[in-house]
XYZ file of C-alpha atoms in Angstrom:
750
model
C 235.407 79.567 115.565
C 237.856 82.605 115.295
C 237.894 85.428 118.016
C 236.207 88.050 115.884
C 233.226 85.663 115.744
C 233.328 84.801 119.414
C 232.972 88.671 120.212
C 229.928 89.144 118.056
C 226.655 89.257 119.939
C 224.587 86.150 120.103
C 221.760 87.451 117.733
C 224.111 88.776 115.152
C 226.237 85.405 115.172
C 223.046 83.482 115.040
C 221.626 85.374 112.070
C 224.810 85.378 110.214
C 225.180 81.588 110.555
C 221.593 80.981 109.727
C 221.956 82.957 106.462
C 225.457 81.438 105.591
C 224.629 77.887 106.406
C 220.703 77.580 105.828
C 219.274 80.217 103.704
C 221.972 80.772 101.093
C 222.419 76.891 100.443
C 218.661 76.201 100.625
C 218.024 78.824 97.898
C 220.743 77.697 95.793
C 219.485 73.965 96.018
C 216.084 75.064 95.545
C 216.791 77.005 92.140
C 218.994 74.010 91.001
C 216.219 71.717 91.532
C 213.656 73.793 89.908
C 215.722 74.075 86.932
C 216.224 70.271 86.637
C 212.493 69.618 87.485
C 211.637 72.124 84.451
C 213.519 70.061 82.128
C 212.070 66.814 83.697
C 208.572 67.954 83.446
C 209.397 68.749 79.667
C 210.593 65.468 78.975
C 207.788 63.874 80.925
C 205.213 66.003 78.985
C 206.640 64.743 75.570
C 206.921 61.138 76.823
C 203.239 61.377 77.717
C 202.420 62.423 74.280
C 204.680 59.813 72.861
C 202.881 57.120 75.077
C 199.544 58.322 73.976
C 200.560 58.305 70.288
C 202.037 54.957 70.544
C 198.622 53.478 72.127
C 196.623 54.940 69.171
C 199.406 53.491 66.718
C 199.072 49.996 68.533
C 195.287 50.134 68.041
C 195.628 51.052 64.541
C 198.328 48.281 63.817
C 196.090 45.722 65.694
C 192.994 46.785 63.500
C 195.147 46.437 60.235
C 196.589 42.903 61.160
C 193.431 41.505 62.328
C 191.211 42.860 59.437
C 194.027 41.872 56.801
C 193.945 38.440 58.328
C 190.000 38.217 58.438
C 189.898 39.110 54.695
C 192.597 36.663 53.677
C 190.872 33.791 55.520
C 187.818 34.539 54.319
C 189.066 34.562 50.707
C 190.951 31.077 51.104
C 188.708 29.274 53.330
C 186.358 26.539 52.245
C 188.243 26.408 48.826
C 187.601 30.233 47.847
C 183.922 29.427 48.300
C 183.027 33.284 48.795
C 184.709 33.970 45.371
C 182.582 31.318 43.585
C 179.392 32.804 45.207
C 180.347 36.356 44.269
C 181.173 35.159 40.603
C 177.561 33.590 40.217
C 176.048 37.125 40.970
C 176.603 38.057 37.612
C 173.401 36.168 36.258
C 170.449 37.974 35.049
C 168.007 35.707 36.802
C 166.615 37.679 39.662
C 165.700 34.613 41.878
C 169.033 32.862 41.287
C 170.852 36.244 41.971
C 168.900 36.555 45.143
C 169.881 32.754 46.234
C 173.477 33.335 45.303
C 173.616 36.637 47.492
C 172.000 34.913 50.377
C 174.925 32.269 50.264
C 177.525 35.150 49.678
C 176.064 36.883 52.680
C 176.190 33.691 54.762
C 179.841 33.149 53.877
C 180.756 36.837 54.193
C 178.946 36.978 57.628
C 181.784 34.960 58.951
C 183.931 38.057 58.910
C 181.582 40.407 60.585
C 181.654 38.220 63.981
C 182.413 39.313 66.426
C 183.888 42.724 65.056
C 181.144 45.260 65.546
C 183.167 47.885 63.645
C 183.156 46.291 60.269
C 181.064 48.590 57.911
C 181.044 46.399 54.667
C 182.439 43.613 52.547
C 182.080 44.707 48.927
C 182.680 42.786 45.814
C 183.584 44.329 42.471
C 183.196 42.207 39.199
C 185.305 42.891 36.204
C 182.040 43.902 34.357
C 181.198 46.424 36.597
C 178.631 44.788 38.824
C 178.950 45.681 42.604
C 177.606 43.647 45.710
C 177.723 44.911 49.380
C 177.354 42.830 52.544
C 176.056 44.900 55.334
C 176.274 48.700 54.366
C 176.450 50.068 50.791
C 179.494 52.179 49.922
C 178.668 55.503 48.674
C 182.293 56.641 48.073
C 182.718 57.781 44.395
C 185.559 56.950 42.361
C 187.020 54.020 44.395
C 188.446 52.247 41.364
C 190.442 55.289 40.693
C 192.194 55.435 44.168
C 195.791 54.754 44.502
C 195.000 51.821 46.996
C 192.632 50.352 44.569
C 195.076 50.489 41.571
C 198.046 49.140 43.658
C 195.762 46.034 44.653
C 195.008 45.569 41.067
C 198.938 45.428 40.462
C 199.693 43.179 43.567
C 197.581 40.057 43.144
C 196.499 37.740 46.076
C 197.899 40.314 48.743
C 195.858 42.635 51.070
C 196.498 46.296 50.102
C 195.703 48.819 52.791
C 193.918 52.315 51.940
C 192.067 54.835 53.879
C 189.017 57.201 53.386
C 188.306 60.201 55.772
C 184.565 60.839 56.258
C 184.137 64.639 56.579
C 180.217 64.668 56.602
C 177.529 62.631 58.040
C 176.345 59.960 55.438
C 179.063 60.681 53.179
C 180.894 57.347 52.798
C 177.920 54.806 53.601
C 174.499 54.881 55.069
C 174.814 56.003 58.886
C 178.197 57.154 58.680
C 179.485 59.589 61.147
C 181.464 62.645 60.478
C 185.025 62.413 61.224
C 185.028 58.692 60.661
C 188.319 57.039 59.521
C 187.693 54.152 57.293
C 190.483 51.574 56.847
C 190.116 50.004 53.459
C 191.563 46.360 52.815
C 191.563 45.402 49.153
C 192.300 41.928 47.604
C 192.415 41.309 43.902
C 192.567 37.679 43.058
C 194.352 36.017 40.173
C 193.114 33.126 38.156
C 194.504 30.670 40.538
C 192.452 32.117 43.326
C 189.389 33.174 41.333
C 188.709 30.334 39.008
C 185.857 32.236 37.344
C 188.213 35.181 36.507
C 185.135 37.298 36.839
C 186.184 39.297 40.209
C 188.194 42.421 40.242
C 188.300 43.255 43.692
C 186.997 42.307 47.481
C 187.206 45.277 49.738
C 186.730 45.215 53.477
C 185.759 48.524 55.067
C 186.443 48.847 58.765
C 185.353 51.927 60.942
C 188.418 52.196 63.364
C 187.910 53.322 67.060
C 191.477 54.846 66.779
C 189.795 57.868 65.101
C 187.281 58.259 68.027
C 190.259 58.318 70.333
C 192.073 61.062 68.397
C 188.888 63.078 68.284
C 188.580 62.753 71.928
C 192.077 63.630 72.848
C 191.986 66.644 70.498
C 188.585 67.837 72.136
C 190.028 67.631 75.572
C 192.975 69.581 74.644
C 191.178 72.215 73.023
C 188.931 72.350 76.311
C 192.064 72.583 78.233
C 191.616 69.336 80.003
C 195.079 67.471 78.960
C 198.451 68.651 77.631
C 198.543 66.112 74.558
C 198.033 68.746 71.764
C 196.316 68.354 68.589
C 196.968 65.020 66.945
C 196.615 64.109 63.267
C 197.493 61.165 60.815
C 199.498 61.643 57.712
C 200.969 59.382 55.255
C 204.877 59.161 54.097
C 204.293 62.169 51.779
C 202.662 64.344 54.434
C 199.062 63.742 52.905
C 196.515 64.087 55.617
C 194.750 60.772 56.444
C 192.849 62.134 59.342
C 192.272 65.123 61.745
C 189.279 66.087 63.926
C 188.322 69.123 61.643
C 189.769 67.961 58.291
C 192.650 70.476 58.049
C 196.122 69.389 57.916
C 198.164 71.109 60.581
C 201.848 72.333 59.854
C 204.579 73.269 62.281
C 204.566 76.935 63.460
C 206.876 79.059 65.578
C 206.195 78.674 69.247
C 204.858 75.007 68.746
C 206.473 71.720 69.190
C 205.692 68.726 66.832
C 206.046 65.277 68.155
C 205.929 62.521 65.541
C 205.379 58.820 66.089
C 205.510 56.354 62.874
C 202.796 53.698 62.568
C 204.089 50.655 60.731
C 201.215 48.660 59.177
C 203.289 46.221 57.165
C 202.481 47.608 53.593
C 202.202 51.176 54.432
C 203.921 53.724 57.195
C 201.900 56.560 58.529
C 202.839 59.141 60.956
C 200.965 60.437 64.036
C 201.863 64.035 64.518
C 200.961 66.220 67.702
C 201.232 69.996 67.595
C 201.494 71.656 71.065
C 202.359 75.099 72.400
C 205.904 74.769 73.666
C 205.086 76.737 76.695
C 202.256 74.178 77.587
C 204.857 71.522 77.936
C 205.767 73.155 81.181
C 202.855 75.034 82.056
C 202.200 72.638 85.233
C 205.488 72.966 86.214
C 205.683 76.769 86.283
C 202.678 76.820 88.698
C 204.073 74.244 90.904
C 207.509 75.866 90.877
C 206.074 79.269 91.943
C 204.035 77.642 94.520
C 207.038 75.801 95.910
C 209.260 78.789 95.765
C 206.658 80.976 97.542
C 206.280 78.356 100.181
C 210.076 78.018 100.677
C 210.496 81.698 101.229
C 207.571 81.585 103.654
C 209.068 78.714 105.575
C 212.481 80.637 105.715
C 210.778 83.768 106.930
C 208.979 81.995 109.687
C 211.933 79.996 110.533
C 213.982 83.320 110.995
C 211.088 84.779 112.911
C 210.541 81.984 115.507
C 214.251 81.585 115.687
C 214.591 84.910 117.144
C 212.327 84.083 120.227
C 213.885 80.871 120.752
C 217.770 81.603 120.883
C 217.695 82.914 124.511
C 217.264 80.893 127.637
C 217.118 77.473 125.989
C 219.930 74.974 126.931
C 219.912 75.261 130.712
C 216.209 74.835 131.251
C 216.314 71.745 128.910
C 219.388 70.221 130.902
C 217.464 70.761 133.998
C 214.308 68.952 132.488
C 216.255 66.149 131.384
C 217.944 65.770 134.631
C 214.482 65.799 136.411
C 213.288 63.094 134.201
C 216.463 60.962 134.572
C 215.548 61.118 138.340
C 211.803 60.100 137.783
C 212.922 57.184 135.838
C 215.201 56.023 138.667
C 212.252 56.321 141.007
C 212.740 59.542 142.775
C 209.400 61.226 142.884
C 210.553 64.124 145.273
C 212.519 65.982 142.515
C 211.337 69.657 141.943
C 212.893 72.046 139.095
C 212.915 75.883 139.536
C 211.197 77.618 136.671
C 213.584 79.498 134.318
C 214.197 80.451 130.737
C 211.403 81.426 128.026
C 207.686 81.458 129.083
C 207.147 78.164 127.179
C 210.008 76.484 128.853
C 208.532 77.918 132.358
C 205.269 76.396 131.622
C 206.866 73.241 130.664
C 208.773 73.051 133.991
C 205.576 73.786 136.038
C 203.689 70.904 134.105
C 206.708 68.579 134.813
C 206.556 69.461 138.623
C 202.941 68.895 138.487
C 202.988 65.741 136.692
C 205.570 64.341 139.190
C 203.279 65.074 142.073
C 200.207 63.776 140.390
C 202.068 60.639 139.530
C 203.232 60.171 143.127
C 199.495 60.429 144.139
C 198.326 57.886 141.779
C 200.977 55.317 142.610
C 199.880 55.749 146.103
C 196.296 55.316 145.488
C 197.003 52.150 143.138
C 199.266 50.691 145.831
C 196.359 51.161 148.272
C 194.039 49.322 145.920
C 196.426 46.426 145.473
C 196.487 46.066 149.278
C 192.783 46.179 149.538
C 191.763 44.055 146.613
C 191.171 40.193 146.768
C 192.195 39.679 143.055
C 193.741 41.286 139.902
C 191.472 43.253 137.389
C 192.411 39.981 135.159
C 190.952 37.662 137.584
C 187.722 39.643 137.839
C 187.232 39.647 133.876
C 188.023 35.883 133.773
C 185.417 35.353 136.732
C 182.672 37.475 134.724
C 183.473 35.625 131.362
C 183.301 32.147 133.057
C 180.069 33.193 134.771
C 181.648 32.408 138.249
C 180.949 36.142 139.415
C 178.357 38.652 138.147
C 179.493 42.273 137.278
C 177.429 43.495 140.250
C 179.478 41.238 142.394
C 182.697 42.845 141.014
C 181.450 46.188 141.462
C 180.802 45.368 144.917
C 184.313 43.949 145.769
C 186.369 46.764 144.018
C 184.954 50.066 142.923
C 187.716 50.816 140.395
C 186.900 48.086 137.951
C 183.868 49.772 136.619
C 184.676 53.385 137.589
C 185.082 54.401 133.994
C 183.136 53.951 130.596
C 184.400 50.875 128.916
C 184.033 48.814 125.743
C 184.745 45.071 125.017
C 186.977 43.827 122.443
C 187.281 40.153 121.017
C 190.291 39.145 119.064
C 190.039 36.046 116.895
C 193.101 34.551 115.383
C 192.695 33.594 111.671
C 194.133 30.274 110.753
C 194.546 29.236 114.315
C 193.210 25.844 114.212
C 194.726 22.571 115.113
C 193.486 18.974 113.910
C 190.885 19.226 116.785
C 189.875 22.842 115.800
C 190.957 23.875 119.295
C 193.607 26.272 118.373
C 197.447 26.642 118.878
C 198.911 27.604 122.181
C 201.881 29.287 120.560
C 199.930 31.370 118.338
C 197.927 32.598 121.350
C 201.129 33.441 123.043
C 202.376 35.401 120.235
C 199.220 37.477 120.289
C 199.429 38.072 124.033
C 203.042 39.232 123.510
C 202.020 41.770 120.827
C 199.322 43.081 123.053
C 201.878 43.527 125.927
C 204.142 45.146 123.625
C 201.502 47.979 122.984
C 201.612 50.715 125.311
C 198.079 51.938 125.032
C 196.820 48.090 125.307
C 199.026 47.541 128.356
C 197.934 50.819 130.040
C 194.021 50.760 129.324
C 193.220 47.042 128.910
C 192.462 43.944 130.930
C 192.627 40.920 129.035
C 191.111 37.188 129.175
C 192.064 34.076 126.908
C 188.800 32.460 126.218
C 190.795 29.395 124.245
C 193.510 29.154 122.024
C 191.941 31.494 119.236
C 189.966 33.926 121.275
C 191.170 36.651 123.262
C 188.788 39.107 125.152
C 189.805 42.536 126.376
C 188.020 45.259 128.260
C 189.263 48.799 127.514
C 188.668 51.601 129.885
C 187.572 54.812 128.013
C 189.495 58.059 129.006
C 188.658 60.054 125.955
C 185.616 61.415 124.292
C 186.315 60.256 120.756
C 187.756 56.622 121.321
C 186.826 55.140 117.981
C 190.013 56.141 116.041
C 192.284 55.736 119.183
C 191.130 52.179 119.621
C 191.349 51.473 115.859
C 195.010 52.587 115.767
C 195.672 50.498 118.771
C 194.391 47.451 117.103
C 196.228 48.175 113.808
C 199.432 48.624 115.549
C 198.865 45.105 117.237
C 197.792 43.351 113.891
C 200.717 44.871 112.167
C 203.060 43.555 115.008
C 201.467 40.060 114.880
C 201.556 39.801 111.087
C 205.393 40.911 110.951
C 206.852 38.868 114.001
C 204.549 35.669 113.687
C 202.916 35.802 110.194
C 199.494 35.601 111.939
C 196.317 37.804 111.352
C 193.498 38.370 113.827
C 189.994 39.772 113.295
C 188.696 42.224 116.087
C 185.269 43.007 117.098
C 184.447 46.211 119.117
C 181.192 46.390 121.172
C 179.288 49.718 121.867
C 180.323 51.881 124.783
C 179.046 50.857 128.062
C 178.889 52.737 131.313
C 177.442 50.453 134.039
C 178.327 46.955 135.277
C 174.775 45.676 134.324
C 175.748 46.386 130.607
C 178.736 44.014 130.641
C 176.837 40.826 129.259
C 174.987 42.866 126.729
C 178.274 43.760 125.346
C 179.365 39.933 125.306
C 176.385 39.131 123.580
C 176.518 41.711 121.066
C 180.060 40.686 119.870
C 179.095 36.935 119.893
C 175.893 37.768 117.870
C 177.694 40.027 115.269
C 181.213 38.347 115.010
C 180.352 36.530 111.977
C 180.259 40.055 110.179
C 184.114 39.740 109.748
C 183.425 37.704 106.762
C 182.357 40.878 104.989
C 185.346 43.013 105.991
C 188.524 40.984 104.714
C 191.350 39.803 106.624
C 192.739 41.670 109.725
C 189.106 43.042 109.928
C 188.182 45.613 112.596
C 184.242 45.542 113.091
C 183.185 48.490 115.235
C 179.618 47.683 115.934
C 178.730 51.256 116.799
C 179.978 52.445 113.545
C 178.506 49.840 111.528
C 175.399 49.231 113.345
C 173.245 50.578 110.427
C 174.740 48.208 108.030
C 174.601 45.463 110.618
C 170.958 45.657 111.270
C 170.056 45.910 107.573
C 172.093 42.782 106.592
C 170.826 41.006 109.612
C 167.106 41.533 108.678
C 167.514 39.705 105.452
C 170.292 37.137 106.620
C 167.475 34.146 107.455
C 166.042 34.428 104.025
C 169.243 33.285 102.335
C 170.651 30.586 104.787
C 168.880 27.894 102.854
C 170.579 29.195 99.618
C 173.822 29.388 101.578
C 173.625 25.740 102.658
C 172.762 24.577 99.019
C 175.892 26.413 97.738
C 177.973 24.437 100.494
C 176.967 21.168 99.548
C 176.873 22.028 95.864
C 173.122 21.426 95.254
C 173.101 22.715 91.825
C 169.234 22.562 91.381
C 168.413 24.436 94.681
C 171.441 26.831 93.776
C 169.997 27.546 90.463
C 166.442 28.282 91.802
C 167.919 30.504 94.720
C 170.218 32.413 92.310
C 166.980 33.125 90.004
C 164.957 34.199 92.910
C 167.849 36.359 94.118
C 168.092 38.060 90.958
C 164.237 38.294 90.566
C 164.309 40.310 93.968
C 166.545 43.028 92.251
C 163.728 44.149 90.038
C 162.425 47.650 90.655
C 164.885 48.353 93.823
C 167.567 50.810 94.036
C 171.203 49.640 94.070
C 171.907 50.495 97.720
C 169.245 48.019 98.892
C 170.494 45.332 96.379
C 173.865 45.924 97.751
C 172.518 45.120 101.212
C 170.827 41.980 99.848
C 174.084 40.785 98.308
C 176.166 41.399 101.503
C 173.289 39.287 103.435
C 173.972 36.360 100.940
C 177.654 36.569 101.244
C 177.238 36.587 105.232
C 175.058 33.546 105.037
C 177.682 31.706 103.014
C 180.322 32.779 105.242
C 178.550 31.379 108.449
C 177.713 28.212 106.513
C 181.260 27.571 105.909
C 182.285 28.640 109.510
C 180.154 25.607 110.787
C 182.757 23.166 109.553
C 185.659 25.589 110.403
C 186.120 26.474 106.696
C 187.296 29.926 105.886
C 186.804 32.155 102.631
C 190.346 32.392 102.388
C 190.241 28.544 101.339
C 187.972 29.354 98.735
C 189.516 32.518 96.926
C 192.988 32.130 98.324
C 192.604 35.387 100.224
C 189.966 37.045 102.327
C 188.143 40.220 100.529
C 186.814 43.219 102.155
C 183.370 42.592 100.518
C 181.844 46.034 101.834
C 184.324 47.777 99.586
C 184.019 45.396 96.409
C 180.077 45.591 96.539
C 180.342 49.317 97.076
C 182.084 50.036 93.961
C 179.318 48.378 91.824
C 177.115 51.115 90.501
C 174.156 49.390 88.798
C 172.084 45.961 88.980
C 173.488 44.501 85.877
C 176.973 44.809 86.986
C 175.800 43.368 90.341
C 174.321 40.329 88.667
C 177.357 39.581 86.695
C 179.610 39.833 89.783
C 177.245 37.718 91.745
C 177.045 35.172 89.130
C 180.950 34.826 88.980
C 181.010 34.787 92.651
C 178.609 32.102 93.125
C 180.168 29.940 90.204
C 183.390 30.109 92.026
C 182.111 28.924 95.342
C 179.993 26.302 93.498
C 183.076 24.911 91.816
C 185.034 24.774 95.060
C 182.146 23.150 96.912
C 181.892 20.473 94.317
C 185.562 19.769 94.165
C 186.026 19.685 98.057
C 182.656 17.996 99.071
C 183.155 14.715 100.950
C 179.994 12.741 101.109
C 180.106 10.052 103.807
C 177.741 6.819 103.371
C 175.039 8.307 105.664
C 174.675 11.534 103.455
C 172.620 9.619 101.018
C 170.383 12.471 99.839
C 173.405 14.827 99.142
C 175.026 11.931 97.276
C 171.925 11.275 95.392
C 171.513 14.974 94.455
C 175.190 15.004 93.009
C 174.436 12.001 91.137
C 171.235 13.398 89.660
C 172.937 16.556 88.805
C 175.614 14.717 86.950
C 173.457 12.262 85.012
C 170.146 14.294 84.613
C 170.813 14.646 80.770
C 170.646 10.824 80.464
C 166.866 10.216 79.526
C 167.106 6.866 81.201
C 167.866 8.163 84.486
C 165.477 6.315 87.013
C 164.558 6.241 90.723
C 165.796 2.734 90.973
C 169.372 3.644 89.192
C 169.637 6.436 91.848
C 168.352 4.108 94.782
C 170.992 1.577 93.712
C 173.880 4.040 93.740
C 173.387 5.200 97.207
C 172.647 1.607 98.526
C 168.948 1.983 99.651
C 165.871 0.062 98.228
C 163.631 2.080 96.189
C 160.498 2.469 98.389
C 162.740 3.659 101.424
C 164.952 6.059 99.448
C 161.840 7.781 97.508
C 160.068 8.116 101.038
C 163.358 9.593 102.487
C 164.036 11.734 99.601
C 160.628 13.285 99.805
C 160.934 14.029 103.375
C 164.189 15.481 103.495
C 163.848 17.668 100.099
C 160.087 18.495 100.340
C 159.558 17.427 96.931
C 159.385 13.966 94.939
C 162.130 12.243 93.096
C 160.360 13.011 89.726
C 159.556 16.768 90.341
C 163.142 17.319 91.425
C 164.709 15.652 88.285
C 162.202 17.483 86.143
C 162.896 20.969 87.859
C 166.708 20.556 87.469
C 166.329 19.509 83.709
C 164.007 22.641 82.977
C 166.598 24.893 85.041
C 169.351 23.674 82.941
C 167.060 24.022 79.763
C 166.470 27.946 80.898
C 170.279 28.615 81.214
C 170.792 27.094 77.659
C 168.052 29.129 76.202
C 169.401 32.368 77.765
C 173.076 31.784 76.980
C 173.231 29.568 73.765
C 171.772 29.430 70.278
C 171.107 25.914 70.130
C 167.561 24.688 68.606
C 164.899 23.915 70.965
C 164.933 20.139 70.006
C 168.749 20.135 70.547
C 168.383 21.553 74.189
C 165.482 19.146 74.820
C 167.773 16.207 74.076
C 170.757 17.860 75.932
C 168.528 18.021 79.220
C 167.351 14.336 78.894
C 163.926 14.544 77.121
C 163.912 12.616 73.635
C 160.452 13.957 72.605
C 160.675 17.720 72.130
C 156.550 17.958 72.242
C 156.474 16.489 75.760
C 159.607 19.038 76.701
C 157.639 21.831 75.326
C 154.612 20.822 77.611
C 156.546 20.480 80.622
C 158.592 23.615 80.182
C 155.195 25.782 79.518
C 153.465 23.979 82.684
C 156.306 24.880 84.923
C 157.092 28.573 83.447
C 153.858 29.597 81.857
C 155.629 29.967 78.394
C 157.046 27.916 75.700
C 160.793 27.433 75.245
C 160.799 29.516 72.197
C 158.809 32.341 73.987
C 160.937 32.216 77.082
C 164.117 32.671 74.703
C 162.401 35.789 73.270
C 161.744 37.371 76.651
C 165.385 36.906 77.488
């Protein structure tokens, strides 16, 4: 710094340096950045339009390829059967023509499954006769169109054409305005059409790409996107499709963005017209806001700097020196107040803090001298029931001097061969807790076993929930980072008196199974989740037998339980259905926990089911999700089930499930399989399942039949044989007896 600058007053020197080294460089960088961002926003806007165009182009190409393949396959399959039927339609005999039309329609329907957008398959004979499968085509002059004539000249190839429907009902019965028909024409030669009567087969397809274009254009005109107005034209610029039927051309002030659509035989172009200023409209708003904010920040920085440039360095040095002495153990330090008012207040607070710290340390040392045990010893004694909370309070008044909550940390995957946990893993958890400043300052801990840690948290703040949650998250992250371990935590409600201690313990032990609903590293705050806990707990006992059947892969009872579950959805709102589904999931989780199983073993990870279920908005979607979920668990249980020699009923149920389609399945066969005599087995089966062997087999077969009736198109007699009934009349009688309706009637209701 030169002599001239040294002689300047501090304020002028500060503001000069502030302008030269901060304001000017910052504004320069800001303007350059805004210019670069403007160009980038423009490029991104164009790329977004190109991406949207490409998605529409890809859909068009997929439709063209799929429909071309369908038409070609239809013509050549079964030795050109459809062409033979089409040629026979020339007969004057009405009954024969109707018979051939039925066969033609049956063959042609192969192309309509499962493509719901197919409008019609049209057959044009050389004598002028026309036949339509599905919808009748009302387009006039088809034979004079360019694509039709091209198909006549190019035999045995699929030729693509289009037709833009501008009014409702114009192209075919039920057509919508603004529909783009893709026309796939095939003209057979004599080697393909042995009758030489067929002039053309045309497949008409209503492409969804047109709906996408209309939707994009509608949103753009409503100001809800920046994609411009899109249209589809051919190589010569002839309009193939637009929202309103008019062909747009490039105008001054507009940008045209073009993407080619290669369909194999034709090349089309998607054109988007958008105002050039619209490409950077969003940037101008953001840039103006950023510029204003930057100028305001500079203004405030200059204003506050003016009040801070005096009297800062020396007071801060004094405070730093005082902190150093406190760190070395000197609690007699005192700093004289100086500098600006904020620094003076800080110095006064520092002096008061040092005095208060000295008093607290003195009180603590006195308590330590008087106490017979450490806080950890008192917590351990209460958990082991060696002392009551009242006895602890009588011995040391400071233990229950503040409001408190209980926390229980439970290590996941912390199991050894004897399911007793792992000492090293618990030590890692203790180390992570000890490294957390808030846990070390506010918590007293007790190790219950090698996978369970209890902690009593002394509450010093009014709103403690977020603070405690943040502390737990920090411990969980530390544990996962350093030891690749996860832990669930359950938090009790707030307590004030010593007498409430065991109520908190009971509450945590009763509700800790709710961790199954909240995913890995879950934090269950009972006070916050109490409403959900109470609702789910009320329904939980009803679904415990269902969960047990799932765990042992009892297919018959699982099917019955699932049907009853879905029946319970009828007439209920989605929120109450969600509660029921959560109760089912919790019952399954508790059943798995009995044998130290975890959901992570079933699904490869633990999921937050409250979030998953919360995103489902209707009963139909909920049924679909639950069906997939239960199927996954059922498959896992069936694959992992290890049935011992004494589990004869479970073993018998699995055998019955796997062989119930065998009409010869008998009681003696199953009894022999599980190694029991027939009389003893039937008595034991009836006692443990609550139903006879015969009724169990019958119910299982009828349950399988109901699933087949709902999900397949097999005939009733075929389903009868598939579930173990040789006589379809007997099957009908049994089905109606159990369900109150015949199989055919049941299928209609579904």
